[in-house]
Coordinates of C-alpha atoms and ligand atoms in Angstrom, one line a residue:
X5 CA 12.2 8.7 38.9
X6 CA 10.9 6.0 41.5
X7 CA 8.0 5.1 40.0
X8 CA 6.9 4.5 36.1
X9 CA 3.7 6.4 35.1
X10 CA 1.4 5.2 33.0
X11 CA -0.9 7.7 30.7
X12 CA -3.7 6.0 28.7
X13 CA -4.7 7.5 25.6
X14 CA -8.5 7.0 24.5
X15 CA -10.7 8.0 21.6
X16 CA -14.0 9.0 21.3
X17 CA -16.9 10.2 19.0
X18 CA -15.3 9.1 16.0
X19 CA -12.3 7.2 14.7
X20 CA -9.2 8.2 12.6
X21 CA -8.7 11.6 15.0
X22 CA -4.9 10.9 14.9
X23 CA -4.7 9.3 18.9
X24 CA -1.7 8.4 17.6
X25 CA 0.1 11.8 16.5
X26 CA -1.7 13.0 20.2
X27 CA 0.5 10.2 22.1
X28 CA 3.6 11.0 20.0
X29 CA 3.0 14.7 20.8
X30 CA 2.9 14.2 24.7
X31 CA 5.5 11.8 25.0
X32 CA 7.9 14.6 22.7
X33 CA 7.1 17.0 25.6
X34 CA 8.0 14.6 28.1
X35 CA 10.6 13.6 26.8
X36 CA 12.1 17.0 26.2
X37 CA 11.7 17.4 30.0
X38 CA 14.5 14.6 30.4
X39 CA 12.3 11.6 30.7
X40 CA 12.4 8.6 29.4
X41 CA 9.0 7.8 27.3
X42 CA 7.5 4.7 25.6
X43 CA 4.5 4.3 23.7
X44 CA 2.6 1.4 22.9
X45 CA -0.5 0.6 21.2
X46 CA -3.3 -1.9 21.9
X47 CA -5.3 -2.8 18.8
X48 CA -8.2 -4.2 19.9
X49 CA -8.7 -6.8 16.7
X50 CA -8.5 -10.5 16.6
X51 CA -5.1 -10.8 14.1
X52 CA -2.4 -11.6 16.1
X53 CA -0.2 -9.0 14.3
X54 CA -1.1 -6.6 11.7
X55 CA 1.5 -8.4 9.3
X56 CA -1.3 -10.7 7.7
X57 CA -3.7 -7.5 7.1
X58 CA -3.8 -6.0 3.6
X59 CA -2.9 -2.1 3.5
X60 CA -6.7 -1.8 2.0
X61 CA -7.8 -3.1 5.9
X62 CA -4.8 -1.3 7.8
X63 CA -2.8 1.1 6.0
X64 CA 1.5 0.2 6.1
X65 CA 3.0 -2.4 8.4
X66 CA 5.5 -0.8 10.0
X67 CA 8.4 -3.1 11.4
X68 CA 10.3 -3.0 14.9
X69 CA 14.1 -3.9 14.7
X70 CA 13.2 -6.8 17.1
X71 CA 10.9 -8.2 13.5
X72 CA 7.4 -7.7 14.9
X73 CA 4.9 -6.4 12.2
X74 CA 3.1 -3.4 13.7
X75 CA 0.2 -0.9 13.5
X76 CA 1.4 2.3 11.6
X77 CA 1.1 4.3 14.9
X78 CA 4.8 2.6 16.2
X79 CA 5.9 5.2 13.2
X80 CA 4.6 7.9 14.4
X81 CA 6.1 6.8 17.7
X82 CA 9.5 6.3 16.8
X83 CA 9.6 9.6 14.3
X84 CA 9.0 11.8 17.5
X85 CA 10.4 10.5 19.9
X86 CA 13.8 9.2 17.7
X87 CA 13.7 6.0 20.1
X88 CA 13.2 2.7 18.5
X89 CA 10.0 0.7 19.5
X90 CA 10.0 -3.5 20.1
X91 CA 7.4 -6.1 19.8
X92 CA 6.4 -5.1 23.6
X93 CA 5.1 -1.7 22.2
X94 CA 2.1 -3.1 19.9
X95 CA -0.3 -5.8 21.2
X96 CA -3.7 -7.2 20.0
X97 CA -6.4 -9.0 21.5
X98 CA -5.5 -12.0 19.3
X99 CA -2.0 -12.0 21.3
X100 CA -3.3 -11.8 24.1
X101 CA -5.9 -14.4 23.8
X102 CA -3.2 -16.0 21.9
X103 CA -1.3 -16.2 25.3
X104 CA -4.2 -16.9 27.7
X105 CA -5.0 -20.0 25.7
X106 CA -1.6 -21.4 25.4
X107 CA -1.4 -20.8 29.6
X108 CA -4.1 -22.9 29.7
X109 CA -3.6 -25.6 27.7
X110 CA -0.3 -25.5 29.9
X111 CA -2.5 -25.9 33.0
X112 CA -1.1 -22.6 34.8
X113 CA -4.7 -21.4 35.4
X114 CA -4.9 -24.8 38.0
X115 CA -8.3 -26.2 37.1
X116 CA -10.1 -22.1 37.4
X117 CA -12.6 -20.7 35.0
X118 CA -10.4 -18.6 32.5
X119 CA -12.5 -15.5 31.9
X120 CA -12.4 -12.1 30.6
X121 CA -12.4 -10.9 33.9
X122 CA -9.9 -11.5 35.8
X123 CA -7.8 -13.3 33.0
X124 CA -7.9 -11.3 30.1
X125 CA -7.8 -8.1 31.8
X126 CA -4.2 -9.4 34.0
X127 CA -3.1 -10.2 30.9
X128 CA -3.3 -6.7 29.4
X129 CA -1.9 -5.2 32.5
X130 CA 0.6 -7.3 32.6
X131 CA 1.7 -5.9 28.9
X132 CA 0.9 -2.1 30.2
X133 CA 3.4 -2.8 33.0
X134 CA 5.8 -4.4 31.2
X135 CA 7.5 -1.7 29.6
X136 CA 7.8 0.3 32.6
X137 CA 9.2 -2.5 35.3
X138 CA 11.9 -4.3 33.0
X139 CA 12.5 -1.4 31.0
X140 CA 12.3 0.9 33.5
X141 CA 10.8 3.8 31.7
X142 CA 9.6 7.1 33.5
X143 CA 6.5 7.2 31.4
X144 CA 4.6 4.7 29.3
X145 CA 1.7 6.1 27.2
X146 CA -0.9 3.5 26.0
X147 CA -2.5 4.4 23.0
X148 CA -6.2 2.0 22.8
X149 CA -6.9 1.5 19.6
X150 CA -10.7 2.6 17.9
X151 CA -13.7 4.5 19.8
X152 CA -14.5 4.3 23.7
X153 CA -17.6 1.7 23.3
X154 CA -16.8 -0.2 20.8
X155 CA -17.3 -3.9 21.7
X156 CA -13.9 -4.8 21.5
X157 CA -12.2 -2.5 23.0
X158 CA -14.5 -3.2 26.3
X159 CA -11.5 -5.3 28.0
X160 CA -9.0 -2.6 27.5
X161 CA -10.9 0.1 29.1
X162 CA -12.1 -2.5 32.0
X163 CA -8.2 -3.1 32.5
X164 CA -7.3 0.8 32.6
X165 CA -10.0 1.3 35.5
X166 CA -8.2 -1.0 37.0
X167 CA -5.0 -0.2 36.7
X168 CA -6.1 3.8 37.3
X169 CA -7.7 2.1 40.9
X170 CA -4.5 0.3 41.6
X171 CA -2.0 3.2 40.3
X172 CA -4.1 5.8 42.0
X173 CA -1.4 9.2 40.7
X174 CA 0.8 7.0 39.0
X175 CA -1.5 6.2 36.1
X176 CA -4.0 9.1 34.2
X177 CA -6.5 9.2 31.3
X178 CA -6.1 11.4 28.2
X179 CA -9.5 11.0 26.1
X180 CA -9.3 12.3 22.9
X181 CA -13.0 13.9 21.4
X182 CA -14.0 15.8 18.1
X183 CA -16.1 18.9 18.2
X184 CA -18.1 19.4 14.9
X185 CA -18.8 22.7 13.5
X186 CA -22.3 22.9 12.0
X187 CA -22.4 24.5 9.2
X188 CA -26.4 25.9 9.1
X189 CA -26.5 26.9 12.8
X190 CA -22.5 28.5 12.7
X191 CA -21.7 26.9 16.0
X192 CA -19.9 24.6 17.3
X193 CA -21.2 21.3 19.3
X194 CA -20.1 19.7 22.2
X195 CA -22.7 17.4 22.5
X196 CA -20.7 14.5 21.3
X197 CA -17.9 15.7 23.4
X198 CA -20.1 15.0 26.4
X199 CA -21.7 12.1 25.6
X200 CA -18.3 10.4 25.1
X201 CA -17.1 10.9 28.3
X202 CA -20.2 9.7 29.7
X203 CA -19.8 6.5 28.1
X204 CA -16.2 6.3 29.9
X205 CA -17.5 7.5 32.9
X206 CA -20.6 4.8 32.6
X207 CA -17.6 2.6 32.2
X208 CA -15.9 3.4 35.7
X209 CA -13.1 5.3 34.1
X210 CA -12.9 9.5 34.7
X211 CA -10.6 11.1 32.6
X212 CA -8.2 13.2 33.4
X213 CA -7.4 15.5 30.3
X214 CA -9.5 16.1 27.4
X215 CA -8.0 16.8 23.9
X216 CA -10.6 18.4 21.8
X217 CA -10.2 18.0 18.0
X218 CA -11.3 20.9 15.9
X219 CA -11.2 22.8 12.3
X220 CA -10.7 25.9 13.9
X221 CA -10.3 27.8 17.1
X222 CA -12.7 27.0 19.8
X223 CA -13.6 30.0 22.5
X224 CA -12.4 30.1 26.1
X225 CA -15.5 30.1 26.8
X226 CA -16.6 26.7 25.5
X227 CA -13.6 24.8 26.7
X228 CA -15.2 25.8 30.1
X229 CA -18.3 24.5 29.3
X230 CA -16.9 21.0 28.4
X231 CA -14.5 21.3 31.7
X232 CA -18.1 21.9 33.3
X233 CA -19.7 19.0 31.8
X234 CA -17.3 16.7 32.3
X235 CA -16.2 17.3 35.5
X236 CA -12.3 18.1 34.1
X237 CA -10.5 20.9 35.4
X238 CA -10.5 23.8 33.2
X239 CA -6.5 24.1 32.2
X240 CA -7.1 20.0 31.6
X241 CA -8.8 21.2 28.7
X242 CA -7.1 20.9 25.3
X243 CA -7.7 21.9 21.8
X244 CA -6.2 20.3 19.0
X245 CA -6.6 22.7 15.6
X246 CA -5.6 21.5 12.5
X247 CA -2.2 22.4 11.5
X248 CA -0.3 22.2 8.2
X249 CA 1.8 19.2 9.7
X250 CA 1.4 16.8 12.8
X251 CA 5.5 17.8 13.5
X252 CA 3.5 21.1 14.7
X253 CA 1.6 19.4 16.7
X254 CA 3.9 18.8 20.1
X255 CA 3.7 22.7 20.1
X256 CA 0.3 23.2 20.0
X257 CA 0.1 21.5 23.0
X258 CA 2.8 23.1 24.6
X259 CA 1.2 26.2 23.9
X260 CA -1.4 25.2 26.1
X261 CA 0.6 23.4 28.3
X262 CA -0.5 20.2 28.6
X263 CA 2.8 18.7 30.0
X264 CA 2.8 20.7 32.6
X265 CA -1.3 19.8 33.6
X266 CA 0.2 15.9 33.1
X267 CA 2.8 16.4 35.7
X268 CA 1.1 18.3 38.1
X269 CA -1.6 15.9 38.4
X270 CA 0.9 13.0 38.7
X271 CA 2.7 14.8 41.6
X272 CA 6.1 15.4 39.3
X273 CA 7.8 19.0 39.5
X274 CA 6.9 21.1 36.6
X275 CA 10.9 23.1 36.1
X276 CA 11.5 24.8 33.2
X277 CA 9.9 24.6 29.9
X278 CA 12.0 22.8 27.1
X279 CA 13.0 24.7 24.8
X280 CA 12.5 21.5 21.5
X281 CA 15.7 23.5 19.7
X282 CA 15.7 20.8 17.5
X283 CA 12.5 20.3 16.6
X284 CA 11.7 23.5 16.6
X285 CA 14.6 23.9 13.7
X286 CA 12.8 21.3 11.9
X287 CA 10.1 23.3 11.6
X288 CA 11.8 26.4 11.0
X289 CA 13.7 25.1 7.8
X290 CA 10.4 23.1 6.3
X291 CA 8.9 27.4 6.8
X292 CA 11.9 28.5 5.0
X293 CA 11.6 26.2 2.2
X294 CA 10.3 27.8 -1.3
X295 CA 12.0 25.6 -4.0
X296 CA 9.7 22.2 -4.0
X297 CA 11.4 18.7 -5.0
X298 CA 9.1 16.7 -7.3
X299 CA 9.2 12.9 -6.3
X300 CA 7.2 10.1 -7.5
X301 CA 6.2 7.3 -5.6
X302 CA 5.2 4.1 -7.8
X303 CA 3.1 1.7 -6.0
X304 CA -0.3 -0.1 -6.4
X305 CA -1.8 1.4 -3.4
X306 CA -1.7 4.9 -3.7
X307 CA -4.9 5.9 -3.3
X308 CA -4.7 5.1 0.1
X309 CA -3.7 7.8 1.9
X310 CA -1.6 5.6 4.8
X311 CA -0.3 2.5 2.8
X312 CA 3.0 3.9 2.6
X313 CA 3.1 6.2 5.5
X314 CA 6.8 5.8 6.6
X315 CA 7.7 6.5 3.3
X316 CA 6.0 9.4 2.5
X317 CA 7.9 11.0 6.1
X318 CA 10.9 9.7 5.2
X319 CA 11.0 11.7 2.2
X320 CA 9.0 14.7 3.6
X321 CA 11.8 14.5 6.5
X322 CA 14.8 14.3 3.3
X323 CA 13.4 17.3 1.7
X324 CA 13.4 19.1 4.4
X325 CA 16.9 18.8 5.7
X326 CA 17.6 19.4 2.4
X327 CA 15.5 22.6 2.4
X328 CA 13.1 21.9 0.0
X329 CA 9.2 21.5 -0.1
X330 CA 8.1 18.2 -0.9
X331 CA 5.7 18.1 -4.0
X332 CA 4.5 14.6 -3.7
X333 CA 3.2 12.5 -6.4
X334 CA 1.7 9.1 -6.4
X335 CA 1.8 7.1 -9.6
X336 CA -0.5 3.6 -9.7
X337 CA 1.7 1.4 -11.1
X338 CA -1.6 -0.4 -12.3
X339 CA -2.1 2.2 -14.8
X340 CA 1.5 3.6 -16.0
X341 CA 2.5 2.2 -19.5
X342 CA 5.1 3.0 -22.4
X343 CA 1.8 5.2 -23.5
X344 CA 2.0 7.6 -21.0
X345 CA 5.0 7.1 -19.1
X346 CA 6.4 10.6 -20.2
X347 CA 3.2 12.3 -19.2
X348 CA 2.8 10.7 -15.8
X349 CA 6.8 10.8 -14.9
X350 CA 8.5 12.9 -17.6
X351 CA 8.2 16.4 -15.2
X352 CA 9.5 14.5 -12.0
X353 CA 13.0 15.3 -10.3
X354 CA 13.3 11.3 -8.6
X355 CA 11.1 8.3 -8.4
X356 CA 10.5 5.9 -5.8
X357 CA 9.3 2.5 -6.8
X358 CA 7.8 1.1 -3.3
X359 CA 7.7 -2.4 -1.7
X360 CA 5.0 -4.8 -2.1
X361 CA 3.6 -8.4 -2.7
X362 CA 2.0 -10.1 -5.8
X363 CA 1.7 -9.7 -9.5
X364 CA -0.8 -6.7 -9.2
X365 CA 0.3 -3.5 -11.1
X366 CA 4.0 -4.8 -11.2
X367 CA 4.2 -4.3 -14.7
X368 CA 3.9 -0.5 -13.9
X369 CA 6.8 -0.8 -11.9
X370 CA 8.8 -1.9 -14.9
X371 CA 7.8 0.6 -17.1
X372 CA 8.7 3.4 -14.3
X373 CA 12.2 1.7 -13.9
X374 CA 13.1 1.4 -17.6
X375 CA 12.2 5.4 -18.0
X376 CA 14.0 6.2 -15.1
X377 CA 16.8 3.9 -16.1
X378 CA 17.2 5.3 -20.1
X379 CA 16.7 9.1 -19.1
X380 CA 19.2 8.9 -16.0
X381 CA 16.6 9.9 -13.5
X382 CA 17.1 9.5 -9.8
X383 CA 15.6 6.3 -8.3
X384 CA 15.4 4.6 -5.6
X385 CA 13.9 1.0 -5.7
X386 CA 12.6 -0.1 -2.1
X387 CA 12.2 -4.3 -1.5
X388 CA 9.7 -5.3 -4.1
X389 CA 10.9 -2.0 -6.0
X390 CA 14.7 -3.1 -5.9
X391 CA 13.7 -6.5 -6.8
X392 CA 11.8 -5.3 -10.0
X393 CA 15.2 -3.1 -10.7
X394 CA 16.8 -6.5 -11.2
X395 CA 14.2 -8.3 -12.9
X396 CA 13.5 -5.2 -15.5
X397 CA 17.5 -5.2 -15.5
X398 CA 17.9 -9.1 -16.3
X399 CA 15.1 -8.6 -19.3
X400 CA 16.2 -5.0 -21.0
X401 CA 19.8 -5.3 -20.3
X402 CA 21.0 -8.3 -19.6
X403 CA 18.8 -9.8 -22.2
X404 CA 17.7 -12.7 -19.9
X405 CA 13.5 -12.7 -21.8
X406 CA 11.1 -13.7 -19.5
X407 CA 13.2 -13.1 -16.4
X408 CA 11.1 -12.9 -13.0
X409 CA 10.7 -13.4 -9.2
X410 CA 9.2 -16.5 -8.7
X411 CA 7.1 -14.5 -6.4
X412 CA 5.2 -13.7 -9.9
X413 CA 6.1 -16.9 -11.7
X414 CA 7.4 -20.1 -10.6
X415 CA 8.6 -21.4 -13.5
X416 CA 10.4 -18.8 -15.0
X417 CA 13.7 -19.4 -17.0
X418 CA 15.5 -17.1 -15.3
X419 CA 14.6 -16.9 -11.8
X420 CA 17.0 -13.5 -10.8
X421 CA 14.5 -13.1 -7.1
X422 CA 13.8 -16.2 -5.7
X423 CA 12.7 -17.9 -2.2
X424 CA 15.2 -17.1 0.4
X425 CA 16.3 -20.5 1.8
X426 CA 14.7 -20.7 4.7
X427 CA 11.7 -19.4 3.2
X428 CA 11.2 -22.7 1.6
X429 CA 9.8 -24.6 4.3
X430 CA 7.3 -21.7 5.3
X431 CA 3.8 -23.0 5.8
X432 CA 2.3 -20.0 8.4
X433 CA 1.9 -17.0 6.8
X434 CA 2.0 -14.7 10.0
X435 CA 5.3 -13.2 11.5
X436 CA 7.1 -15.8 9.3
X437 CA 9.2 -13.6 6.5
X438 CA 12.4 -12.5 7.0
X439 CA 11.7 -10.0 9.7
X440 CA 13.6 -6.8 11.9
X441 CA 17.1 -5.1 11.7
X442 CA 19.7 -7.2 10.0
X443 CA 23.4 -6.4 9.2
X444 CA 24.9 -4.7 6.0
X445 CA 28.4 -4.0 4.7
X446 CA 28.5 -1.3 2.3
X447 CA 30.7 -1.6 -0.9
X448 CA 32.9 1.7 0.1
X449 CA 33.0 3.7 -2.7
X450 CA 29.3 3.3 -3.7
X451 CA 26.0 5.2 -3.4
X452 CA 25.1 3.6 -0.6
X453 CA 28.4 4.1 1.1
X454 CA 28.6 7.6 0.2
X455 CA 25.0 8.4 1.5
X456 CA 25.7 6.6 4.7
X457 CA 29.0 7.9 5.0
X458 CA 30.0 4.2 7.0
X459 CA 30.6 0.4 5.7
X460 CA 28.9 -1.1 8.6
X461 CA 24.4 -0.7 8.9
X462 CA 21.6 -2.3 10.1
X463 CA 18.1 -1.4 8.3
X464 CA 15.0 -3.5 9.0
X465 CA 13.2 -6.0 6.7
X466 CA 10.7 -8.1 5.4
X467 CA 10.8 -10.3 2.8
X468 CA 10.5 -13.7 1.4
X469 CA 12.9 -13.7 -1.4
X470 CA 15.8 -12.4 -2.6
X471 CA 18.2 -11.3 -5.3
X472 CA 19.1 -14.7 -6.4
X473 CA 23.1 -14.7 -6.5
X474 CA 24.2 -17.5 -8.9
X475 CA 23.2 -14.1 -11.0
X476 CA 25.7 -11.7 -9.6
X477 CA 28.4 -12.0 -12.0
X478 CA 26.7 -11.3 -15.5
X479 CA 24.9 -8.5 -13.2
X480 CA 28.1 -7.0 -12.7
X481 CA 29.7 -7.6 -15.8
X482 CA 26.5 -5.7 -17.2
X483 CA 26.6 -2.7 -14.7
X484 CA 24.6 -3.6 -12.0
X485 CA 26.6 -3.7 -9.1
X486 CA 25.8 -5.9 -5.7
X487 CA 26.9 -2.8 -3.0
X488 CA 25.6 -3.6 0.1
X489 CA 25.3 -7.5 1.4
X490 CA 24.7 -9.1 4.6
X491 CA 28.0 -10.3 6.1
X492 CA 27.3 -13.6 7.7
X493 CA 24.6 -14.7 4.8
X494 CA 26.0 -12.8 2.0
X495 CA 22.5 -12.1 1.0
X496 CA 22.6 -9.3 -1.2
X497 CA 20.9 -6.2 0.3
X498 CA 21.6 -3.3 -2.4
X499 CA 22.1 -2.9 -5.9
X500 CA 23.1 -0.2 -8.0
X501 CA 24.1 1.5 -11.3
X502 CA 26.9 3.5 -10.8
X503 CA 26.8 4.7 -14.8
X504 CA 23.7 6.2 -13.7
X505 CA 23.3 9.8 -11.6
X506 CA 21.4 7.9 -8.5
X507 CA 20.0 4.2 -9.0
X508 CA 19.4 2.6 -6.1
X509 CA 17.8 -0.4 -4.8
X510 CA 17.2 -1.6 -1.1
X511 CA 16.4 -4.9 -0.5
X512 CA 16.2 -3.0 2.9
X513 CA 13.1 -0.9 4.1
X514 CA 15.0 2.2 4.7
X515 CA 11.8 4.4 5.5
X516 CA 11.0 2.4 9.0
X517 CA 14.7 4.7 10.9
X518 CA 13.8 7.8 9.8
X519 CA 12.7 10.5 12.1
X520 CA 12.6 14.1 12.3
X521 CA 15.9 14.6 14.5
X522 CA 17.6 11.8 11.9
X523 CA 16.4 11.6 8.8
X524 CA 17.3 8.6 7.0
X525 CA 20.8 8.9 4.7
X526 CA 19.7 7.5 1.7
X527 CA 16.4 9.7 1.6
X528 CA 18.2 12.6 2.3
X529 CA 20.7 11.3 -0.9
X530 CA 18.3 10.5 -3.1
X531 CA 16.5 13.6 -2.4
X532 CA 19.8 15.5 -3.4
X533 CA 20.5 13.5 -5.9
X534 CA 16.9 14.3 -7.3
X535 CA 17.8 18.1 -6.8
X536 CA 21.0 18.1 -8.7
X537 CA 18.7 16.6 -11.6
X538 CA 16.4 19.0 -12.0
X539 CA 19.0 21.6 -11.6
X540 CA 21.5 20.0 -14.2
Ligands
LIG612 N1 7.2 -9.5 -2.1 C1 8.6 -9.3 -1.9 C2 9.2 -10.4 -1.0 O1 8.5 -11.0 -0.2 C3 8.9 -8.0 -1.4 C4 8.3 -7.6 -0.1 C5 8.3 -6.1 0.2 O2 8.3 -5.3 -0.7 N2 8.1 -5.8 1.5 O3 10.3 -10.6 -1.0

């Protein structure tokens, strides 16, 4: 294709309408067509990266295999469209302040005004454009982060008009709107609908396509009103109904053929409809499904819905391809003690001890590990959960008393997770741990090995310490066996009791590769493995 183009993806009326899963949809479609698709997001907040925010502010972190700690949205992304996303695909107004000011201080702005206008704005479109002229992509879909008229999103949406002015075909708007039902009256409003366009319009900015989010189906009739109102044409109109899962959603839209309204407004040939075999498979085996897996997952955050996001698809994705219905559980790890560790855990098939930071609930994460370990139960231990594998190890079988991280205590006796070398000169907390895709030899042989059928992997991280290994002898010699280690730093990567059915731990965060058209090995392993349990 000669020329990249660029589709902006807006919100309006309210926030958390899933802009995100709309992106990931559109670019599926496109892709499907043969095209080559990006997605990035602009978060409009100061933080340079999400990697300092707390998942009570943000929900996960996700992590790119170039390192860059990212909005939970490059997930979504990269389980769609099965292409892996870089540091270019999420950027913040702190970054691109961040790289104004350092400009200036170099004296490239020659002795000008900086200012929002034209410097901030260039700045942006300098990232839009960025992913489609050195990467050459066909499309690249911005996502902009919050509600149309938020303060801070202002030099975003001044940047699109401009690059929709300067792109004229080549660059379109997708705003994305809610339509409430009321209740009392039994209809359904469009009022806010409206009014949100308006506010992009007041902004210089026409949209191209609406997406309509809804409960239930709205009438043909009222999608013509809105097309009406807001001076869209009327197959540019789109509802998005609530569906069981957001996989479904990519068909929804086809339904309604919204790739095809994309093309033909950017001046591309519509051919043949994909036919999304694969995808569509996906789906057809999660219908299928009837027996459910039961997993666990024991973490300190779990009453937030997104805090562990990739994981929850990862294992959603697992039991699928392993034709079973996910039955989620999430266990706060804050709460779970020898009191009622049978009653919270006792009926699950595998358990998943997540990652994390801190002291908070960690004892939990013990208590989970030791029933797991003693009644043979299928677990998988991810970054902080592996690392509390070995400490809960080193105290209960190893018989090392008062064995830690020094994460949690500094001076502990025996200190089996401990600062990574380099680690020990850290000072800035942002984009400073141990970060992206590294390399890992698997012990043939092992779990790991067998789930990822290969010797040689690369799974992304982040972390500060590691499994400390002046300990990996008396580990060993005590059945805990070091299976998976980087080659050039021999940092150990994976764990793992081969006495045991399936007991796991990834220093590793497995969950960020896994997509619906490849589902991560080891979820899909541990998944069986959690299977063969509850049918032993
Ligand atoms: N807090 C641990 C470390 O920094 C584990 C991090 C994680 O679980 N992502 O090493």
């Amino acid at each position: 294709m000669a020329d990249t183009k660029y589709i902006f993806v807006t919100g309006g009326v309210v926030s958390s309408l899933g802009k995100g899963i709309i992106a990931a949809s559109l670019g599926k479609l496109l892709q499907a067509r043969g095209y080559s698709v990006t997605i990035q997001k602009f978060d409009p907040y100061i933080n340079v990266d999400p990697g300092t925010l707390n998942p009570y502010e943000h929900g996960e972190c996700y992590v790119t295999v170039d390192g860059h700690e990212a909005d939970l949205d490059l997930g979504h992304y990269e389980r769609f469209l099965n292409v892996p996303t870089t540091r270019a695909n999420n950027v913040t107004t702190g970054r691109i302040y961040q790289s104004v000011i350092e400009k200036e201080r170099k004296g490239d702005y020659l002795g000008k005004t900086v200012q929002v206008v034209p410097h901030i704005t260039d700045e942006i479109k300098r990232n839009v454009k960025l992913l489609g002229s050195k990467n050459k992509f066909d499309f690249v879909i911005t996502e902009i982060g919050g509600t149309v008229g938020d303060i801070e999103s202002l030099p975003f949406i001044e940047s699109m008009r401009q690059l929709k002015w300067e792109l004229g075909k080549n660059c379109i708007c997708v705003h994305l709107t809610y339509v409430p039902y009321i209740a009392a009256a039994k209809e359904y409003k469009t009022k806010p609908t409206q009014h949100s366009v308006k506010q992009l319009q007041e902004l210089g900015i026409q949209p191209d396509i609406l997406v309509l989010r809804t409960e239930r189906r709205l009438s043909r009739d009222l999608l013509r009103k809105v097309a009406l109102f807001c001076n869209v044409a009327e197959e540019a109109v789109v509802q998005s109904i609530d569906v069981p899962t957001i996989y479904e959603v990519p068909l929804v839209l086809q339904e309604q053929k919204m790739d095809e309204t994309v093309l033909k407004k950017m001046g591309l040939e519509v051919g043949p409809t994909p036919e999304m075999k694969a995808w569509k498979e996906f789906l057809h085996r999660k219908a299928q499904a009837t027996e459910t897996v039961k997993i666990g997952i024991v973490g300190k955050y779990v009453e937030l819905q997104d805090a562990y996001k990739s994981i929850d698809e990862s294992l959603l994705q697992a039991a699928i391809y392993n034709d079973r219905t996910l039955e989620l559980r999430m266990i706060h790890s804050e709460k779970l003690t020898e009191a009622n560790v049978i009653e919270q855990l006792g009926d699950l098939d595998g358990i998943v001890i997540a990652p994390g930071f801190g002291q908070r609930g960690i004892e939990g994460k013990f208590t989970a590990i030791k029933y797991a370990r003693e009644n043979n139960k299928p677990c998988l231990g991810i970054c902080l959960g592996m690392q509390c594998m070995v400490i809960e190890f080193a105290r209960n079988v190893l018989g090392l008393e008062g064995a830690n991280s020094t994460e949690m205590e500094t001076n502990t006796p025996y200190k089996v997770i401990d600062l990574m070398e380099e680690q020990k000169n850290v000072t800035n907390m942002g984009g400073s741990m141990r970060l992206g895709a590294y390399d890992c030899v698997l012990k043939k042989g092992s779990k790991a090995y067998k789930a990822y059928k290969k010797e040689n992997i690369q799974e992304r991280h982040r972390h500060r310490f590691e499994f400390n290994s002046q300990y990996r002898d008396q580990f060993e010699a005590g059945g805990m066996l070091c299976t998976g280690e980087n080659p050039e730093t021999n940092l150990v990567e994976v764990v793992e009791m081969p006495a045991l059915n399936w007991f796991v731990g990834v220093q590793f965060h497995p969950e960020y590769s896994s997509t619906v058209v490849s589902p991560n090995p080891l979820f899909v392993s541990f998944v069986k493995a959690a299977i063969d349990n509850k049918t032993n």
